[in-house]
mmCIF file of C-alpha atoms and ligand atoms in Angstrom:
data_model
loop_
_atom_site.group_PDB
_atom_site.id
_atom_site.type_symbol
_atom_site.label_atom_id
_atom_site.label_comp_id
_atom_site.label_asym_id
_atom_site.label_seq_id
_atom_site.Cartn_x
_atom_site.Cartn_y
_atom_site.Cartn_z
ATOM 1 C CA UNK E 1 -5.380 5.406 -25.532
ATOM 2 C CA UNK E 2 -4.639 2.088 -27.222
ATOM 3 C CA UNK E 3 -2.956 -0.948 -25.677
ATOM 4 C CA UNK E 4 0.659 -1.449 -26.815
ATOM 5 C CA UNK E 5 0.636 -3.788 -29.849
ATOM 6 C CA UNK E 6 2.412 -6.647 -27.983
ATOM 7 C CA UNK E 7 -0.202 -6.542 -25.202
ATOM 8 C CA UNK E 8 -3.082 -6.248 -27.674
ATOM 9 C CA UNK E 9 -1.826 -9.374 -29.492
ATOM 10 C CA UNK E 10 -1.289 -11.278 -26.242
ATOM 11 C CA UNK E 11 -4.843 -10.421 -25.099
ATOM 12 C CA UNK E 12 -6.327 -11.451 -28.473
ATOM 13 C CA UNK E 13 -4.459 -14.752 -28.237
ATOM 14 C CA UNK E 14 -5.661 -15.350 -24.659
ATOM 15 C CA UNK E 15 -9.278 -14.749 -25.695
ATOM 16 C CA UNK E 16 -9.160 -16.771 -28.900
ATOM 17 C CA UNK E 17 -11.913 -19.413 -28.933
ATOM 18 C CA UNK E 18 -13.770 -18.156 -25.820
ATOM 19 C CA UNK E 19 -17.547 -18.370 -26.428
ATOM 20 C CA UNK E 20 -19.010 -14.870 -26.679
ATOM 21 C CA UNK E 21 -22.148 -15.764 -24.696
ATOM 22 C CA UNK E 22 -19.985 -16.993 -21.773
ATOM 23 C CA UNK E 23 -17.781 -13.906 -21.960
ATOM 24 C CA UNK E 24 -20.824 -11.612 -21.931
ATOM 25 C CA UNK E 25 -22.309 -13.330 -18.895
ATOM 26 C CA UNK E 26 -19.016 -13.185 -16.994
ATOM 27 C CA UNK E 27 -18.468 -9.528 -18.007
ATOM 28 C CA UNK E 28 -21.928 -8.638 -16.751
ATOM 29 C CA UNK E 29 -21.374 -10.315 -13.348
ATOM 30 C CA UNK E 30 -17.966 -8.654 -13.071
ATOM 31 C CA UNK E 31 -19.309 -5.235 -13.932
ATOM 32 C CA UNK E 32 -22.094 -5.505 -11.324
ATOM 33 C CA UNK E 33 -19.629 -6.603 -8.642
ATOM 34 C CA UNK E 34 -17.246 -3.722 -9.411
ATOM 35 C CA UNK E 35 -20.011 -1.127 -9.624
ATOM 36 C CA UNK E 36 -21.502 -2.296 -6.325
ATOM 37 C CA UNK E 37 -18.035 -2.473 -4.655
ATOM 38 C CA UNK E 38 -19.169 -5.885 -3.430
ATOM 39 C CA UNK E 39 -17.016 -7.272 -0.604
ATOM 40 C CA UNK E 40 -18.538 -10.663 0.198
ATOM 41 C CA UNK E 41 -15.307 -12.557 0.806
ATOM 42 C CA UNK E 42 -15.229 -13.981 -2.755
ATOM 43 C CA UNK E 43 -12.676 -12.753 -5.279
ATOM 44 C CA UNK E 44 -14.169 -11.062 -8.340
ATOM 45 C CA UNK E 45 -11.582 -12.851 -10.517
ATOM 46 C CA UNK E 46 -11.918 -16.295 -8.944
ATOM 47 C CA UNK E 47 -12.228 -18.389 -12.134
ATOM 48 C CA UNK E 48 -10.774 -18.464 -15.628
ATOM 49 C CA UNK E 49 -13.855 -17.035 -17.342
ATOM 50 C CA UNK E 50 -14.015 -14.038 -14.995
ATOM 51 C CA UNK E 51 -10.291 -13.519 -15.664
ATOM 52 C CA UNK E 52 -10.934 -13.625 -19.420
ATOM 53 C CA UNK E 53 -13.842 -11.186 -19.062
ATOM 54 C CA UNK E 54 -11.463 -8.863 -17.183
ATOM 55 C CA UNK E 55 -8.998 -9.023 -20.074
ATOM 56 C CA UNK E 56 -11.710 -8.176 -22.584
ATOM 57 C CA UNK E 57 -13.517 -5.438 -20.674
ATOM 58 C CA UNK E 58 -11.384 -3.977 -17.844
ATOM 59 C CA UNK E 59 -7.712 -4.372 -18.683
ATOM 60 C CA UNK E 60 -7.728 -1.674 -21.418
ATOM 61 C CA UNK E 61 -9.178 0.856 -18.955
ATOM 62 C CA UNK E 62 -7.008 -0.007 -15.943
ATOM 63 C CA UNK E 63 -3.944 -0.096 -18.202
ATOM 64 C CA UNK E 64 -4.838 3.401 -19.473
ATOM 65 C CA UNK E 65 -5.367 4.787 -15.968
ATOM 66 C CA UNK E 66 -2.105 3.325 -14.653
ATOM 67 C CA UNK E 67 -0.181 4.442 -17.747
ATOM 68 C CA UNK E 68 -1.539 7.990 -17.370
ATOM 69 C CA UNK E 69 -0.604 8.011 -13.658
ATOM 70 C CA UNK E 70 2.956 6.939 -14.505
ATOM 71 C CA UNK E 71 3.107 9.611 -17.228
ATOM 72 C CA UNK E 72 2.275 12.199 -14.562
ATOM 73 C CA UNK E 73 5.314 10.971 -12.588
ATOM 74 C CA UNK E 74 7.658 11.236 -15.589
ATOM 75 C CA UNK E 75 6.310 14.729 -16.268
ATOM 76 C CA UNK E 76 7.454 15.815 -12.799
ATOM 77 C CA UNK E 77 10.573 13.601 -12.713
ATOM 78 C CA UNK E 78 11.805 13.083 -16.304
ATOM 79 C CA UNK E 79 15.129 11.639 -15.096
ATOM 80 C CA UNK E 80 13.591 8.937 -12.913
ATOM 81 C CA UNK E 81 14.690 5.558 -14.352
ATOM 82 C CA UNK E 82 13.482 2.716 -12.134
ATOM 83 C CA UNK E 83 14.968 -0.765 -12.601
ATOM 84 C CA UNK E 84 12.567 -2.728 -10.380
ATOM 85 C CA UNK E 85 8.801 -2.905 -9.957
ATOM 86 C CA UNK E 86 6.682 -4.542 -7.265
ATOM 87 C CA UNK E 87 2.969 -4.709 -8.042
ATOM 88 C CA UNK E 88 0.429 -5.937 -5.504
ATOM 89 C CA UNK E 89 -2.965 -7.245 -6.643
ATOM 90 C CA UNK E 90 -1.435 -7.465 -10.089
ATOM 91 C CA UNK E 91 -4.443 -9.037 -11.834
ATOM 92 C CA UNK E 92 -3.340 -9.719 -15.432
ATOM 93 C CA UNK E 93 -0.231 -7.549 -14.992
ATOM 94 C CA UNK E 94 -1.676 -4.203 -16.135
ATOM 95 C CA UNK E 95 0.906 -2.244 -14.089
ATOM 96 C CA UNK E 96 3.774 -4.322 -15.487
ATOM 97 C CA UNK E 97 2.765 -3.450 -19.044
ATOM 98 C CA UNK E 98 2.220 0.209 -18.183
ATOM 99 C CA UNK E 99 5.561 0.495 -16.360
ATOM 100 C CA UNK E 100 7.368 -1.266 -19.181
ATOM 101 C CA UNK E 101 5.837 1.134 -21.691
ATOM 102 C CA UNK E 102 6.760 4.109 -19.490
ATOM 103 C CA UNK E 103 10.313 3.194 -18.412
ATOM 104 C CA UNK E 104 12.762 1.432 -20.736
ATOM 105 C CA UNK E 105 15.018 1.137 -17.691
ATOM 106 C CA UNK E 106 12.731 -1.495 -16.116
ATOM 107 C CA UNK E 107 14.645 -4.779 -15.704
ATOM 108 C CA UNK E 108 12.767 -6.796 -13.132
ATOM 109 C CA UNK E 109 9.199 -7.031 -11.874
ATOM 110 C CA UNK E 110 7.629 -8.943 -8.991
ATOM 111 C CA UNK E 111 3.880 -9.333 -9.342
ATOM 112 C CA UNK E 112 1.835 -10.444 -6.335
ATOM 113 C CA UNK E 113 -1.673 -11.782 -6.858
ATOM 114 C CA UNK E 114 -3.952 -13.880 -4.695
ATOM 115 C CA UNK E 115 -6.261 -15.347 -7.387
ATOM 116 C CA UNK E 116 -4.790 -18.414 -9.104
ATOM 117 C CA UNK E 117 -7.024 -17.864 -12.149
ATOM 118 C CA UNK E 118 -5.938 -14.310 -12.990
ATOM 119 C CA UNK E 119 -2.332 -15.043 -11.995
ATOM 120 C CA UNK E 120 -2.187 -17.799 -14.634
ATOM 121 C CA UNK E 121 -3.750 -15.571 -17.281
ATOM 122 C CA UNK E 122 -1.362 -12.733 -16.376
ATOM 123 C CA UNK E 123 1.680 -15.018 -16.395
ATOM 124 C CA UNK E 124 0.794 -16.149 -19.963
ATOM 125 C CA UNK E 125 0.461 -12.522 -21.083
ATOM 126 C CA UNK E 126 3.751 -11.576 -19.417
ATOM 127 C CA UNK E 127 5.685 -14.072 -21.547
ATOM 128 C CA UNK E 128 5.222 -11.425 -24.280
ATOM 129 C CA UNK E 129 6.623 -8.653 -22.039
ATOM 130 C CA UNK E 130 10.366 -9.305 -22.589
ATOM 131 C CA UNK E 131 12.979 -8.026 -21.870
ATOM 132 C CA UNK E 132 11.669 -7.348 -18.326
ATOM 133 C CA UNK E 133 12.230 -10.388 -16.014
ATOM 134 C CA UNK E 134 8.941 -11.167 -14.286
ATOM 135 C CA UNK E 135 8.237 -13.245 -11.154
ATOM 136 C CA UNK E 136 4.667 -14.053 -10.162
ATOM 137 C CA UNK E 137 4.109 -14.597 -6.448
ATOM 138 C CA UNK E 138 0.907 -15.907 -4.838
ATOM 139 C CA UNK E 139 0.136 -13.626 -1.932
ATOM 140 C CA UNK E 140 -2.731 -12.017 -0.062
ATOM 141 C CA UNK E 141 -2.229 -8.538 1.327
ATOM 142 C CA UNK E 142 -5.139 -8.937 3.714
ATOM 143 C CA UNK E 143 -3.885 -12.052 5.466
ATOM 144 C CA UNK E 144 -0.156 -11.320 5.150
ATOM 145 C CA UNK E 145 2.290 -10.997 2.278
ATOM 146 C CA UNK E 146 5.225 -13.360 1.820
ATOM 147 C CA UNK E 147 8.786 -12.006 2.001
ATOM 148 C CA UNK E 148 9.128 -9.627 -0.970
ATOM 149 C CA UNK E 149 12.004 -7.679 -2.496
ATOM 150 C CA UNK E 150 11.862 -3.891 -2.100
ATOM 151 C CA UNK E 151 11.492 -2.128 -5.462
ATOM 152 C CA UNK E 152 12.158 1.258 -7.042
ATOM 153 C CA UNK E 153 8.479 1.521 -7.938
ATOM 154 C CA UNK E 154 5.662 -0.127 -5.993
ATOM 155 C CA UNK E 155 2.138 -0.113 -7.436
ATOM 156 C CA UNK E 156 -1.317 -0.933 -6.109
ATOM 157 C CA UNK E 157 -3.936 -0.383 -8.812
ATOM 158 C CA UNK E 158 -7.687 -0.878 -8.437
ATOM 159 C CA UNK E 159 -7.160 -3.075 -5.364
ATOM 160 C CA UNK E 160 -8.125 -0.913 -2.352
ATOM 161 C CA UNK E 161 -11.769 -1.002 -3.435
ATOM 162 C CA UNK E 162 -11.694 -4.788 -2.923
ATOM 163 C CA UNK E 163 -10.195 -4.627 0.571
ATOM 164 C CA UNK E 164 -11.931 -3.856 3.881
ATOM 165 C CA UNK E 165 -11.596 -0.052 4.352
ATOM 166 C CA UNK E 166 -10.019 -0.491 7.818
ATOM 167 C CA UNK E 167 -6.950 -1.992 6.119
ATOM 168 C CA UNK E 168 -6.027 1.098 4.083
ATOM 169 C CA UNK E 169 -3.631 2.510 6.692
ATOM 170 C CA UNK E 170 -1.843 -0.783 7.328
ATOM 171 C CA UNK E 171 -1.562 -1.601 3.603
ATOM 172 C CA UNK E 172 -0.155 1.877 2.882
ATOM 173 C CA UNK E 173 2.496 1.459 5.594
ATOM 174 C CA UNK E 174 3.410 -2.006 4.314
ATOM 175 C CA UNK E 175 3.786 -0.847 0.717
ATOM 176 C CA UNK E 176 5.724 2.271 1.702
ATOM 177 C CA UNK E 177 8.175 0.084 3.631
ATOM 178 C CA UNK E 178 8.715 -1.952 0.410
ATOM 179 C CA UNK E 179 9.266 1.206 -1.686
ATOM 180 C CA UNK E 180 12.852 2.223 -2.503
ATOM 181 C CA UNK E 181 11.698 5.320 -4.386
ATOM 182 C CA UNK E 182 8.104 5.772 -5.574
ATOM 183 C CA UNK E 183 4.756 4.320 -4.513
ATOM 184 C CA UNK E 184 1.759 4.671 -6.835
ATOM 185 C CA UNK E 185 -1.803 3.869 -5.785
ATOM 186 C CA UNK E 186 -4.573 4.059 -8.399
ATOM 187 C CA UNK E 187 -8.312 3.792 -7.751
ATOM 188 C CA UNK E 188 -11.550 4.239 -9.713
ATOM 189 C CA UNK E 189 -12.348 7.951 -10.117
ATOM 190 C CA UNK E 190 -15.434 7.830 -7.924
ATOM 191 C CA UNK E 191 -16.060 9.826 -4.723
ATOM 192 C CA UNK E 192 -15.344 6.621 -2.737
ATOM 193 C CA UNK E 193 -12.112 6.009 -4.701
ATOM 194 C CA UNK E 194 -11.019 9.601 -4.009
ATOM 195 C CA UNK E 195 -11.699 9.230 -0.269
ATOM 196 C CA UNK E 196 -9.534 6.090 -0.180
ATOM 197 C CA UNK E 197 -6.741 7.935 -2.014
ATOM 198 C CA UNK E 198 -7.063 10.840 0.476
ATOM 199 C CA UNK E 199 -6.493 8.381 3.314
ATOM 200 C CA UNK E 200 -3.406 6.948 1.583
ATOM 201 C CA UNK E 201 -2.188 10.512 0.909
ATOM 202 C CA UNK E 202 -2.491 11.524 4.575
ATOM 203 C CA UNK E 203 -0.716 8.374 5.714
ATOM 204 C CA UNK E 204 2.174 8.902 3.254
ATOM 205 C CA UNK E 205 2.649 12.547 4.200
ATOM 206 C CA UNK E 206 2.745 11.522 7.875
ATOM 207 C CA UNK E 207 5.416 8.949 6.971
ATOM 208 C CA UNK E 208 7.585 11.700 5.450
ATOM 209 C CA UNK E 209 6.847 10.960 1.761
ATOM 210 C CA UNK E 210 7.134 13.654 -0.910
ATOM 211 C CA UNK E 211 4.052 13.808 -3.145
ATOM 212 C CA UNK E 212 4.971 13.644 -6.839
ATOM 213 C CA UNK E 213 1.531 13.754 -8.487
ATOM 214 C CA UNK E 214 -1.205 14.728 -8.914
ATOM 215 C CA UNK E 215 -1.064 17.114 -5.913
ATOM 216 C CA UNK E 216 1.232 20.137 -6.425
ATOM 217 C CA UNK E 217 1.505 20.556 -2.617
ATOM 218 C CA UNK E 218 1.547 18.595 0.638
ATOM 219 C CA UNK E 219 -1.111 20.734 2.380
ATOM 220 C CA UNK E 220 -4.585 19.456 3.212
ATOM 221 C CA UNK E 221 -6.604 18.614 0.079
ATOM 222 C CA UNK E 222 -8.623 21.751 -0.780
ATOM 223 C CA UNK E 223 -11.389 19.803 -2.547
ATOM 224 C CA UNK E 224 -14.567 19.412 -0.496
ATOM 225 C CA UNK E 225 -17.410 16.900 -1.024
ATOM 226 C CA UNK E 226 -19.701 16.664 -2.945
ATOM 227 C CA UNK E 227 -16.868 17.595 -5.341
ATOM 228 C CA UNK E 228 -14.024 15.072 -5.724
ATOM 229 C CA UNK E 229 -10.675 14.959 -7.472
ATOM 230 C CA UNK E 230 -10.401 12.625 -10.459
ATOM 231 C CA UNK E 231 -9.119 12.411 -14.011
ATOM 232 C CA UNK E 232 -10.206 10.684 -17.199
ATOM 233 C CA UNK E 233 -8.663 8.752 -20.090
ATOM 234 C CA UNK E 234 -10.404 7.864 -23.332
ATOM 235 C CA UNK E 235 -9.859 4.172 -24.042
ATOM 236 C CA UNK E 236 -10.295 2.436 -27.404
ATOM 237 C CA UNK E 237 -12.631 -0.585 -27.251
ATOM 238 C CA UNK E 238 -11.744 -3.636 -29.333
ATOM 239 C CA UNK E 239 -14.512 -5.407 -31.290
ATOM 240 C CA UNK E 240 -14.663 -8.170 -28.669
ATOM 241 C CA UNK E 241 -14.808 -5.576 -25.872
ATOM 242 C CA UNK E 242 -17.836 -3.952 -27.570
ATOM 243 C CA UNK E 243 -19.540 -7.299 -28.124
ATOM 244 C CA UNK E 244 -18.886 -8.461 -24.548
ATOM 245 C CA UNK E 245 -20.439 -5.256 -23.189
ATOM 246 C CA UNK E 246 -23.188 -4.845 -25.818
ATOM 247 C CA UNK E 247 -21.655 -1.429 -26.459
ATOM 248 C CA UNK E 248 -21.843 0.446 -29.748
ATOM 249 C CA UNK E 249 -19.379 3.259 -29.126
ATOM 250 C CA UNK E 250 -15.769 2.295 -30.025
ATOM 251 C CA UNK E 251 -14.353 4.001 -26.927
ATOM 252 C CA UNK E 252 -15.097 4.620 -23.257
ATOM 253 C CA UNK E 253 -13.921 7.210 -20.737
ATOM 254 C CA UNK E 254 -12.176 5.685 -17.744
ATOM 255 C CA UNK E 255 -12.354 7.898 -14.660
ATOM 256 C CA UNK E 256 -9.527 7.344 -12.191
ATOM 257 C CA UNK E 257 -7.694 8.911 -9.290
ATOM 258 C CA UNK E 258 -4.190 8.204 -8.068
ATOM 259 C CA UNK E 259 -1.450 9.292 -5.721
ATOM 260 C CA UNK E 260 2.280 8.993 -6.376
ATOM 261 C CA UNK E 261 4.748 9.640 -3.569
ATOM 262 C CA UNK E 262 8.518 9.399 -3.468
ATOM 263 C CA UNK E 263 11.347 9.192 -0.946
ATOM 264 C CA UNK E 264 13.215 11.714 -3.126
ATOM 265 C CA UNK E 265 12.147 15.364 -2.841
ATOM 266 C CA UNK E 266 11.540 17.053 -6.196
ATOM 267 C CA UNK E 267 10.152 20.081 -7.939
ATOM 268 C CA UNK E 268 6.391 20.631 -7.845
ATOM 269 C CA UNK E 269 4.437 22.195 -10.685
ATOM 270 C CA UNK E 270 2.715 25.541 -10.097
ATOM 271 C CA UNK E 271 -0.680 23.868 -10.431
ATOM 272 C CA UNK E 272 -2.664 20.874 -11.748
ATOM 273 C CA UNK E 273 -5.720 21.118 -14.023
ATOM 274 C CA UNK E 274 -8.652 19.490 -12.196
ATOM 275 C CA UNK E 275 -11.359 19.414 -14.869
ATOM 276 C CA UNK E 276 -11.753 19.783 -18.649
ATOM 277 C CA UNK E 277 -10.735 23.363 -19.589
ATOM 278 C CA UNK E 278 -13.670 25.437 -20.915
ATOM 279 C CA UNK E 279 -12.746 27.469 -23.983
ATOM 280 C CA UNK E 280 -14.891 30.340 -25.267
ATOM 281 C CA UNK E 281 -14.014 33.136 -27.674
ATOM 282 C CA UNK E 282 -10.897 34.758 -26.250
ATOM 283 C CA UNK E 283 -10.993 32.994 -22.852
ATOM 284 C CA UNK E 284 -10.069 29.708 -21.205
ATOM 285 C CA UNK E 285 -11.594 28.776 -17.854
ATOM 286 C CA UNK E 286 -9.397 26.449 -15.784
ATOM 287 C CA UNK E 287 -10.089 24.695 -12.500
ATOM 288 C CA UNK E 288 -6.701 24.532 -10.789
ATOM 289 C CA UNK E 289 -5.194 22.956 -7.702
ATOM 290 C CA UNK E 290 -2.311 25.262 -6.804
ATOM 291 C CA UNK E 291 1.131 24.904 -5.265
ATOM 292 C CA UNK E 292 0.019 27.093 -2.320
ATOM 293 C CA UNK E 293 -2.588 24.462 -1.356
ATOM 294 C CA UNK E 294 -5.626 26.284 -2.740
ATOM 295 C CA UNK E 295 -8.033 25.215 -5.485
ATOM 296 C CA UNK E 296 -9.945 27.709 -7.583
ATOM 297 C CA UNK E 297 -11.162 28.595 -11.058
ATOM 298 C CA UNK E 298 -9.013 30.906 -13.140
ATOM 299 C CA UNK E 299 -10.349 32.700 -16.205
ATOM 300 C CA UNK E 300 -7.464 33.411 -18.569
ATOM 301 C CA UNK E 301 -8.181 35.917 -21.318
ATOM 302 C CA UNK E 302 -6.512 36.531 -24.650
ATOM 303 C CA UNK E 303 -5.282 39.887 -23.357
ATOM 304 C CA UNK E 304 -2.931 37.980 -21.030
ATOM 305 C CA UNK E 305 -0.696 36.927 -23.952
ATOM 306 C CA UNK E 306 1.686 34.174 -22.860
ATOM 307 C CA UNK E 307 -0.564 32.977 -20.023
ATOM 308 C CA UNK E 308 -3.400 32.562 -22.562
ATOM 309 C CA UNK E 309 -1.126 30.647 -24.956
ATOM 310 C CA UNK E 310 -0.171 28.301 -22.084
ATOM 311 C CA UNK E 311 -3.785 27.930 -20.911
ATOM 312 C CA UNK E 312 -5.033 27.068 -24.408
ATOM 313 C CA UNK E 313 -2.702 24.075 -24.600
ATOM 314 C CA UNK E 314 -3.663 22.620 -21.206
ATOM 315 C CA UNK E 315 -5.825 19.564 -20.739
ATOM 316 C CA UNK E 316 -7.561 17.921 -17.770
ATOM 317 C CA UNK E 317 -4.916 16.377 -15.505
ATOM 318 C CA UNK E 318 -1.979 18.367 -16.906
ATOM 319 C CA UNK E 319 0.682 19.848 -14.646
ATOM 320 C CA UNK E 320 1.048 23.620 -15.120
ATOM 321 C CA UNK E 321 4.688 24.633 -14.903
ATOM 322 C CA UNK E 322 4.225 28.344 -15.438
ATOM 323 C CA UNK E 323 2.499 30.361 -12.706
ATOM 324 C CA UNK E 324 -0.708 31.636 -14.337
ATOM 325 C CA UNK E 325 -1.339 34.048 -11.462
HETATM 326 C C1 SAM J 1 -9.599 -4.887 -10.098
HETATM 327 S S1 SAM J 1 -8.298 -6.027 -10.115
HETATM 328 C C2 SAM J 1 -6.923 -4.972 -10.531
HETATM 329 C C3 SAM J 1 -5.866 -5.715 -11.244
HETATM 330 C C4 SAM J 1 -4.720 -4.839 -11.757
HETATM 331 N N1 SAM J 1 -4.009 -4.228 -10.674
HETATM 332 C C5 SAM J 1 -5.259 -3.787 -12.689
HETATM 333 O O1 SAM J 1 -5.206 -2.605 -12.346
HETATM 334 O O2 SAM J 1 -5.774 -4.152 -13.753
HETATM 335 C C6 SAM J 1 -7.959 -6.301 -8.390
HETATM 336 C C7 SAM J 1 -6.966 -7.423 -8.197
HETATM 337 O O3 SAM J 1 -6.574 -7.465 -6.836
HETATM 338 C C8 SAM J 1 -6.571 -8.829 -6.432
HETATM 339 N N2 SAM J 1 -6.793 -8.867 -4.991
HETATM 340 C C9 SAM J 1 -7.957 -8.653 -4.326
HETATM 341 N N3 SAM J 1 -7.765 -8.792 -3.008
HETATM 342 C C10 SAM J 1 -6.453 -9.101 -2.841
HETATM 343 C C11 SAM J 1 -5.659 -9.373 -1.711
HETATM 344 N N4 SAM J 1 -6.188 -9.370 -0.493
HETATM 345 N N5 SAM J 1 -4.344 -9.633 -1.886
HETATM 346 C C12 SAM J 1 -3.795 -9.661 -3.122
HETATM 347 N N6 SAM J 1 -4.514 -9.421 -4.255
HETATM 348 C C13 SAM J 1 -5.822 -9.140 -4.104
HETATM 349 C C14 SAM J 1 -7.711 -9.441 -7.209
HETATM 350 O O4 SAM J 1 -7.617 -10.856 -7.284
HETATM 351 C C15 SAM J 1 -7.556 -8.777 -8.550
HETATM 352 O O5 SAM J 1 -6.695 -9.458 -9.396
#
């Protein structure tokens, strides 16, 4: 997945003239803090250089994960046309750009962010995001959010891993109360990220929410540790991204997990593909989470005709609309 051209240009402009050695150092510190899930009371994006390193090395991946999560919503609800977005822990506005790319109907966005440094960087980028009207609000979800407008879509992407785990329930309730239609929470696709999403999922179901994606059911999650549910998006790396990370490969695979829940009940797919399909001569092996709440492998053979044709076209993360049996 590539960034939309307007975002790519805005990022290039924001990084113009930044010394590569400084960017590399900041990217390295950032990467170690994210990998270690460090919660030492300091914000990862507390200064301008860290914010610029985030633009160069993380924004493409978080954008891709959020965009893919929103695509999963439109797959289940093609007629959903939200006009307003509220994004908490907005960083450089990744969710704004993803939502704008996903829904032409988007008119207004409120982006809440506690770090002054990344808020300024994001606000500069967002000047290129017309025609959506964007308001940036300083606010900290841990200590208490200011008065905020409710929105058709509320997003929280890659933020829970920076908050104390005891806050997950309270934050979920707060965001659900601000949601007119759909709440989307995205996390890194690690076992810890999945456990946080499971907690959000349970809380939303208890609040009466209807799960939109990725789960094709509201029953208990059938996945058991050490396995975990996650998806992946291949992300193109810019030249600067490669240089900042000392990486040679022009792409990376971003693993992510998400939950999208709505106040509006809708149709659920028959299943969701939970891992890369394995094709061999005349067969496709699929790992499926099913509408009946079960998860299992299904070997589809060429002899099954239409089911095989469907199975051959499926990819990791896809919704399966036809019951494959
Ligand atoms: C990993 S970044 C994610 C940014 C953006 N959502 C994305 O997906 O690219 C996490 C963001 O959450 C912000 N954040 C962390 N703790 C917060 C809090 N208590 N309240 C509001 N924002 C917070 C950080 O400053 C940072 O910008």
